[in-house]
Short mmCIF file of C-alpha atoms in Angstrom, two decimals:
data_model
loop_
_atom_site.label_atom_id
_atom_site.label_comp_id
_atom_site.label_asym_id
_atom_site.label_seq_id
_atom_site.Cartn_x
_atom_site.Cartn_y
_atom_site.Cartn_z
CA UNK A 1 19.82 50.26 254.40
CA UNK A 2 21.79 47.05 253.80
CA UNK A 3 25.03 47.87 251.74
CA UNK A 4 28.02 45.90 250.48
CA UNK A 5 31.01 47.99 249.28
CA UNK A 6 33.66 46.67 247.54
CA UNK A 7 37.44 47.96 247.36
CA UNK A 8 40.92 46.87 246.69
CA UNK A 9 40.88 46.46 243.09
CA UNK A 10 43.43 47.81 240.50
CA UNK A 11 45.70 47.04 237.22
CA UNK A 12 48.74 44.70 238.65
CA UNK A 13 50.62 42.49 236.49
CA UNK A 14 50.53 38.58 235.65
CA UNK A 15 51.77 37.23 238.53
CA UNK A 16 50.91 39.54 241.22
CA UNK A 17 48.61 39.50 244.40
CA UNK A 18 45.58 41.87 245.22
CA UNK A 19 43.06 41.83 248.20
CA UNK A 20 39.96 42.53 247.65
CA UNK A 21 37.47 44.04 250.72
CA UNK A 22 33.88 44.02 251.15
CA UNK A 23 32.27 46.04 253.91
CA UNK A 24 29.02 45.58 254.82
CA UNK A 25 26.52 47.58 256.89
CA UNK A 26 22.68 47.88 257.55
CA UNK A 27 22.76 43.99 259.27
CA UNK A 28 25.16 42.27 260.36
CA UNK A 29 26.41 39.77 257.94
CA UNK A 30 27.49 36.97 260.71
CA UNK A 31 24.91 34.78 259.87
CA UNK A 32 24.71 34.69 256.22
CA UNK A 33 27.36 33.49 253.70
CA UNK A 34 29.63 35.90 251.40
CA UNK A 35 30.25 35.25 248.09
CA UNK A 36 32.89 37.13 245.29
CA UNK A 37 31.36 36.95 241.93
CA UNK A 38 33.13 38.65 238.82
CA UNK A 39 32.03 39.64 235.59
CA UNK A 40 33.70 40.14 232.58
CA UNK A 41 32.84 42.38 229.33
CA UNK A 42 30.23 40.40 227.05
CA UNK A 43 30.66 37.05 229.76
CA UNK A 44 28.54 36.15 231.95
CA UNK A 45 28.89 36.88 235.77
CA UNK A 46 30.59 34.17 237.09
CA UNK A 47 31.40 32.61 240.70
CA UNK A 48 34.41 32.89 242.42
CA UNK A 49 34.55 32.20 245.85
CA UNK A 50 31.98 31.83 249.32
CA UNK A 51 32.28 31.69 252.44
CA UNK A 52 29.79 30.09 254.87
CA UNK A 53 28.56 31.57 258.33
CA UNK A 54 30.38 28.42 259.58
CA UNK A 55 33.65 29.55 257.64
CA UNK A 56 33.09 26.47 255.35
CA UNK A 57 34.72 27.89 251.95
CA UNK A 58 34.19 26.94 248.20
CA UNK A 59 35.76 28.18 244.77
CA UNK A 60 35.25 28.38 241.30
CA UNK A 61 37.12 25.89 239.60
CA UNK A 62 39.17 29.10 237.43
CA UNK A 63 40.33 30.23 241.13
CA UNK A 64 41.16 26.99 242.76
CA UNK A 65 44.34 26.82 244.42
CA UNK A 66 45.09 30.94 243.67
CA UNK A 67 42.43 32.61 245.81
CA UNK A 68 41.16 32.67 249.26
CA UNK A 69 38.60 33.95 251.18
CA UNK A 70 38.06 34.79 254.56
CA UNK A 71 36.11 36.90 256.79
CA UNK A 72 36.00 39.41 260.20
CA UNK A 73 32.48 39.01 261.40
CA UNK A 74 33.68 41.77 264.23
CA UNK A 75 34.11 43.95 261.27
CA UNK A 76 31.26 42.79 258.88
CA UNK A 77 33.94 42.54 256.22
CA UNK A 78 34.84 39.55 253.73
CA UNK A 79 38.25 39.50 252.04
CA UNK A 80 39.10 37.92 248.57
CA UNK A 81 42.84 37.40 248.53
CA UNK A 82 43.96 36.68 244.94
CA UNK A 83 47.79 35.44 244.24
CA UNK A 84 49.67 34.32 241.12
CA UNK A 85 46.82 36.99 238.95
CA UNK A 86 46.67 36.02 235.09
CA UNK A 87 45.07 38.22 232.90
CA UNK A 88 41.70 36.11 232.44
CA UNK A 89 41.20 37.37 235.94
CA UNK A 90 40.42 40.93 234.26
CA UNK A 91 36.85 41.56 235.50
CA UNK A 92 34.41 43.54 237.67
CA UNK A 93 34.50 41.67 240.73
CA UNK A 94 31.39 41.78 243.14
CA UNK A 95 30.38 40.67 246.76
CA UNK A 96 27.48 39.35 247.84
CA UNK A 97 25.22 38.00 250.66
CA UNK A 98 22.49 35.50 251.06
CA UNK A 99 21.63 32.24 252.43
CA UNK A 100 20.92 32.63 256.25
CA UNK A 101 22.34 29.83 258.30
CA UNK A 102 22.93 27.61 255.65
CA UNK A 103 26.35 25.60 254.86
CA UNK A 104 25.66 24.80 250.99
CA UNK A 105 26.24 26.11 248.06
CA UNK A 106 24.01 29.00 247.18
CA UNK A 107 23.05 29.84 243.84
CA UNK A 108 23.93 33.31 242.03
CA UNK A 109 19.46 34.03 242.29
CA UNK A 110 20.13 32.96 246.08
CA UNK A 111 21.98 36.03 247.20
CA UNK A 112 20.10 39.11 248.22
CA UNK A 113 22.25 41.71 248.66
CA UNK A 114 24.63 42.76 245.86
CA UNK A 115 27.60 45.57 245.92
CA UNK A 116 28.43 47.80 243.24
CA UNK A 117 31.65 46.10 242.18
CA UNK A 118 35.43 46.81 242.09
CA UNK A 119 37.67 46.44 238.70
CA UNK A 120 40.38 44.41 238.72
CA UNK A 121 42.66 44.51 235.50
CA UNK A 122 45.51 42.50 235.47
CA UNK A 123 48.13 42.84 232.57
CA UNK A 124 50.40 40.32 231.30
#
């Protein structure tokens, strides 16, 4: 059974940093794109960042320069380092996997496995 489990969310103040982790099991994710998305109440799911199997990275416009994404293939884990957090970053953050051996930016529908999400709340 393939699973993705996010952790590291919490309540922080504006300007703080958080590091989210996504641990995968059930298959080796090293050959897949890993992505992070977020969804705030009443809003659509939004692309945050992705990293391809070759290490290419992609970021949503609202987080460029503040967030970084990395992966540890040996641990089957992907990380999202979030710096200079803003109240508008408040959302449930999801990790996802898809796109076997591809380096192009995937659409949301092309991710085939999703985690349950972790809440990030940024107070002003």
